[in-house]
C-alpha cells in the first residue's frame, strides 16, 4: 500500500507478491524431484521398481538374477552298450523335471541315474522319456548321468524335443549333444583305429 506494507502476501522467499513456492522436497523455489530420480535424495528405481534399491539385471537380463538362467542345460549320450544308453546332463541350476524324445531306436524303459537317486518317477512311452518328482524334489545343479535307457534296435539315435524345468517351473535353454550310431555288430558304436568294437 502507500505506506509500503505488503497487502498482496509474501511468497516463501519473502518477496511481496512473489510466486516462489516450496517444492515437494521442502525447497523454496526448488525444482522438486527431477530427472530420473524417485525421491528428494536423488535415488533412482532399481530394476525391481524399488526406489534406491540395489537389484540389477544379470548378464541374462534377469532382474536380481545370478547369471545362470541363460546358460544352457546340456543333454547328450554317455556310454551305450548291451541295450542300455546313458543320458548325461550338465546343468547350471537344479532340475525339477525333464522330458525328451529319442529317435532311431525303440526305448523300452528308463531307470537309475541321478533322477532315481533324487526320487524322481521316470516313465517312457512312444519313445518319450518323462521324469519328475511327486514330492517336489530336485536334481542338484551339476553334471552326471540323468537316467539310463533300455532300448532295442539299431541306427542313428538322437535326442529331440527336450524340456528341462527349474524348481519354479521355468524351462532352461537346452543344448543337445551329437547323435550316436548304434550298430547291431557293435552296440556301443565305439570302434578303435583298427576297426575293433570297444577296442583299445
Coordinates of C-alpha atoms in Angstrom, one line a residue:
X1 CA 0.0 0.0 0.0
X2 CA 1.0 3.6 0.1
X3 CA 2.8 3.0 3.4
X4 CA 4.9 0.2 2.0
X5 CA 3.0 -2.6 3.6
X6 CA 2.7 -5.8 1.6
X7 CA -1.0 -6.5 1.1
X8 CA -0.5 -9.0 -1.7
X9 CA 1.2 -11.5 0.6
X10 CA 4.8 -12.7 0.6
X11 CA 5.9 -15.9 -1.1
X12 CA 8.2 -18.4 0.5
X13 CA 11.3 -16.3 -0.4
X14 CA 9.8 -13.2 1.4
X15 CA 9.0 -11.4 -1.9
X16 CA 5.8 -9.4 -1.7
X17 CA 3.5 -10.7 -4.4
X18 CA 6.2 -13.2 -5.5
X19 CA 5.3 -16.6 -7.0
X20 CA 8.0 -18.8 -5.4
X21 CA 6.6 -21.9 -3.7
X22 CA 8.0 -24.7 -1.6
X23 CA 8.6 -27.8 -3.8
X24 CA 7.8 -31.4 -2.8
X25 CA 11.3 -31.6 -1.3
X26 CA 10.7 -28.6 1.0
X27 CA 12.9 -26.2 -1.0
X28 CA 11.6 -22.8 -1.7
X29 CA 11.6 -22.2 -5.5
X30 CA 13.1 -25.7 -6.0
X31 CA 12.5 -28.0 -8.9
X32 CA 11.3 -30.9 -6.9
X33 CA 12.2 -34.5 -7.8
X34 CA 13.8 -34.2 -11.2
X35 CA 15.3 -36.2 -13.9
X36 CA 15.2 -40.0 -13.3
X37 CA 15.2 -39.6 -9.5
X38 CA 12.4 -41.1 -7.5
X39 CA 13.0 -39.2 -4.2
X40 CA 14.5 -36.0 -2.9
X41 CA 17.8 -37.7 -2.3
X42 CA 18.4 -38.3 -6.0
X43 CA 17.9 -42.0 -5.8
X44 CA 16.6 -43.9 -8.8
X45 CA 14.4 -47.0 -9.1
X46 CA 16.2 -50.4 -9.5
X47 CA 15.1 -53.0 -12.0
X48 CA 12.6 -54.3 -9.4
X49 CA 11.0 -50.9 -9.1
X50 CA 12.3 -50.2 -5.6
X51 CA 13.4 -46.6 -5.1
X52 CA 17.0 -46.6 -4.1
X53 CA 17.1 -50.4 -4.3
X54 CA 20.2 -52.3 -5.3
X55 CA 18.7 -55.0 -7.6
X56 CA 20.3 -55.1 -11.1
X57 CA 19.9 -57.2 -14.2
X58 CA 22.4 -60.0 -14.6
X59 CA 24.1 -61.0 -17.9
X60 CA 21.0 -62.9 -18.9
X61 CA 18.7 -59.9 -18.5
X62 CA 17.1 -61.2 -15.3
X63 CA 16.5 -58.6 -12.5
X64 CA 18.3 -59.9 -9.4
X65 CA 19.4 -63.0 -11.2
X66 CA 22.6 -64.9 -10.7
X67 CA 23.6 -65.1 -14.3
X68 CA 22.7 -68.7 -14.8
X69 CA 19.3 -68.6 -16.4
X70 CA 20.6 -68.2 -20.0
X71 CA 23.4 -70.8 -19.6
X72 CA 22.0 -73.9 -21.4
X73 CA 21.5 -77.3 -19.8
X74 CA 23.5 -79.8 -21.9
X75 CA 22.0 -83.2 -22.6
X76 CA 23.7 -86.0 -24.5
X77 CA 24.5 -89.6 -24.7
X78 CA 27.1 -91.3 -22.5
X79 CA 28.0 -95.0 -22.6
X80 CA 25.9 -97.1 -25.0
X81 CA 26.3 -100.9 -24.6
X82 CA 24.3 -104.0 -24.1
X83 CA 20.9 -102.4 -24.9
X84 CA 21.4 -99.6 -22.4
X85 CA 22.3 -95.9 -23.0
X86 CA 23.3 -93.3 -20.5
X87 CA 21.7 -89.9 -20.8
X88 CA 24.2 -87.3 -19.5
X89 CA 23.4 -83.8 -18.2
X90 CA 25.2 -80.7 -17.2
X91 CA 23.0 -78.0 -15.6
X92 CA 23.7 -74.6 -14.1
X93 CA 20.7 -74.9 -11.8
X94 CA 18.6 -77.5 -10.0
X95 CA 16.3 -79.7 -12.2
X96 CA 12.7 -80.3 -11.2
X97 CA 11.6 -82.2 -14.3
X98 CA 12.6 -83.3 -17.7
X99 CA 11.1 -84.6 -20.9
X100 CA 12.7 -85.6 -24.3
X101 CA 12.2 -87.9 -27.2
X102 CA 14.6 -90.5 -28.6
X103 CA 14.6 -91.2 -32.3
X104 CA 16.2 -94.1 -34.2
X105 CA 15.7 -96.8 -31.6
X106 CA 12.9 -98.2 -29.5
X107 CA 13.0 -97.1 -25.9
X108 CA 11.8 -99.8 -23.5
X109 CA 12.3 -98.3 -20.1
X110 CA 14.2 -95.8 -18.0
X111 CA 15.8 -96.1 -14.6
X112 CA 18.8 -95.3 -12.5
X113 CA 21.0 -92.2 -12.7
X114 CA 20.6 -89.1 -10.7
X115 CA 16.9 -88.9 -11.4
X116 CA 16.3 -92.1 -9.5
X117 CA 18.7 -91.0 -6.7
X118 CA 16.6 -87.9 -6.3
X119 CA 13.4 -89.8 -6.0
X120 CA 12.1 -89.0 -9.5
X121 CA 9.5 -91.1 -11.2
X122 CA 10.7 -91.8 -14.7
X123 CA 8.5 -93.2 -17.4
X124 CA 8.6 -93.9 -21.1
X125 CA 6.0 -94.2 -23.9
X126 CA 6.2 -93.8 -27.6
X127 CA 9.9 -93.1 -27.3
X128 CA 9.2 -90.1 -25.0
X129 CA 11.0 -90.1 -21.7
X130 CA 9.5 -88.1 -18.8
X131 CA 10.9 -87.6 -15.3
X132 CA 9.6 -85.6 -12.3
X133 CA 9.1 -85.9 -8.6
X134 CA 5.7 -86.2 -6.8
X135 CA 7.2 -84.7 -3.7
X136 CA 8.8 -81.7 -5.4
X137 CA 12.4 -82.9 -5.1
X138 CA 15.1 -81.7 -7.5
X139 CA 18.3 -82.9 -9.0
X140 CA 21.0 -80.6 -7.8
X141 CA 22.9 -78.4 -10.2
X142 CA 25.9 -80.0 -11.7
X143 CA 26.6 -82.9 -14.1
X144 CA 26.2 -86.6 -14.2
X145 CA 24.0 -89.4 -15.5
X146 CA 20.4 -88.2 -15.7
X147 CA 18.9 -91.6 -16.4
X148 CA 19.7 -94.9 -18.2
X149 CA 17.5 -96.0 -21.0
X150 CA 16.9 -99.6 -22.0
X151 CA 16.4 -99.8 -25.8
X152 CA 16.1 -102.1 -28.8
X153 CA 17.1 -101.7 -32.4
X154 CA 20.0 -100.0 -34.2
X155 CA 20.5 -96.9 -36.2
X156 CA 21.2 -93.3 -35.5
X157 CA 19.8 -92.4 -32.1
X158 CA 19.1 -88.8 -31.4
X159 CA 17.6 -86.7 -28.6
X160 CA 14.8 -84.5 -29.7
X161 CA 12.2 -82.0 -28.3
X162 CA 13.9 -81.6 -24.9
X163 CA 12.3 -79.7 -21.9
X164 CA 14.1 -79.3 -18.7
X165 CA 12.5 -77.2 -15.9
X166 CA 13.8 -75.4 -12.8
X167 CA 12.1 -75.6 -9.4
X168 CA 9.7 -72.8 -10.2
X169 CA 8.6 -74.4 -13.4
X170 CA 10.6 -72.2 -15.8
X171 CA 12.3 -74.0 -18.7
X172 CA 16.0 -73.9 -19.2
X173 CA 17.7 -73.2 -22.5
X174 CA 19.0 -76.6 -23.8
X175 CA 21.9 -77.7 -25.8
X176 CA 21.9 -81.2 -27.2
X177 CA 24.9 -83.4 -27.9
X178 CA 25.6 -85.3 -31.0
X179 CA 23.5 -88.3 -32.2
X180 CA 25.0 -91.7 -31.8
X181 CA 25.1 -94.5 -34.3
X182 CA 24.1 -97.9 -32.8
X183 CA 25.3 -100.9 -34.8
X184 CA 24.0 -104.4 -34.1
X185 CA 27.5 -105.7 -34.6
X186 CA 28.9 -103.1 -32.2
X187 CA 26.2 -101.7 -29.8
X188 CA 28.4 -99.1 -28.4
X189 CA 29.4 -97.8 -31.8
X190 CA 32.9 -97.3 -30.5
X191 CA 35.4 -98.7 -32.9
X192 CA 39.2 -98.2 -32.3
X193 CA 41.6 -97.2 -35.1
X194 CA 41.9 -100.9 -36.1
X195 CA 38.2 -101.2 -36.5
X196 CA 37.7 -103.3 -33.4
X197 CA 34.5 -102.7 -31.5
X198 CA 35.3 -101.4 -28.0
X199 CA 39.0 -102.0 -28.7
X200 CA 41.8 -100.0 -27.2

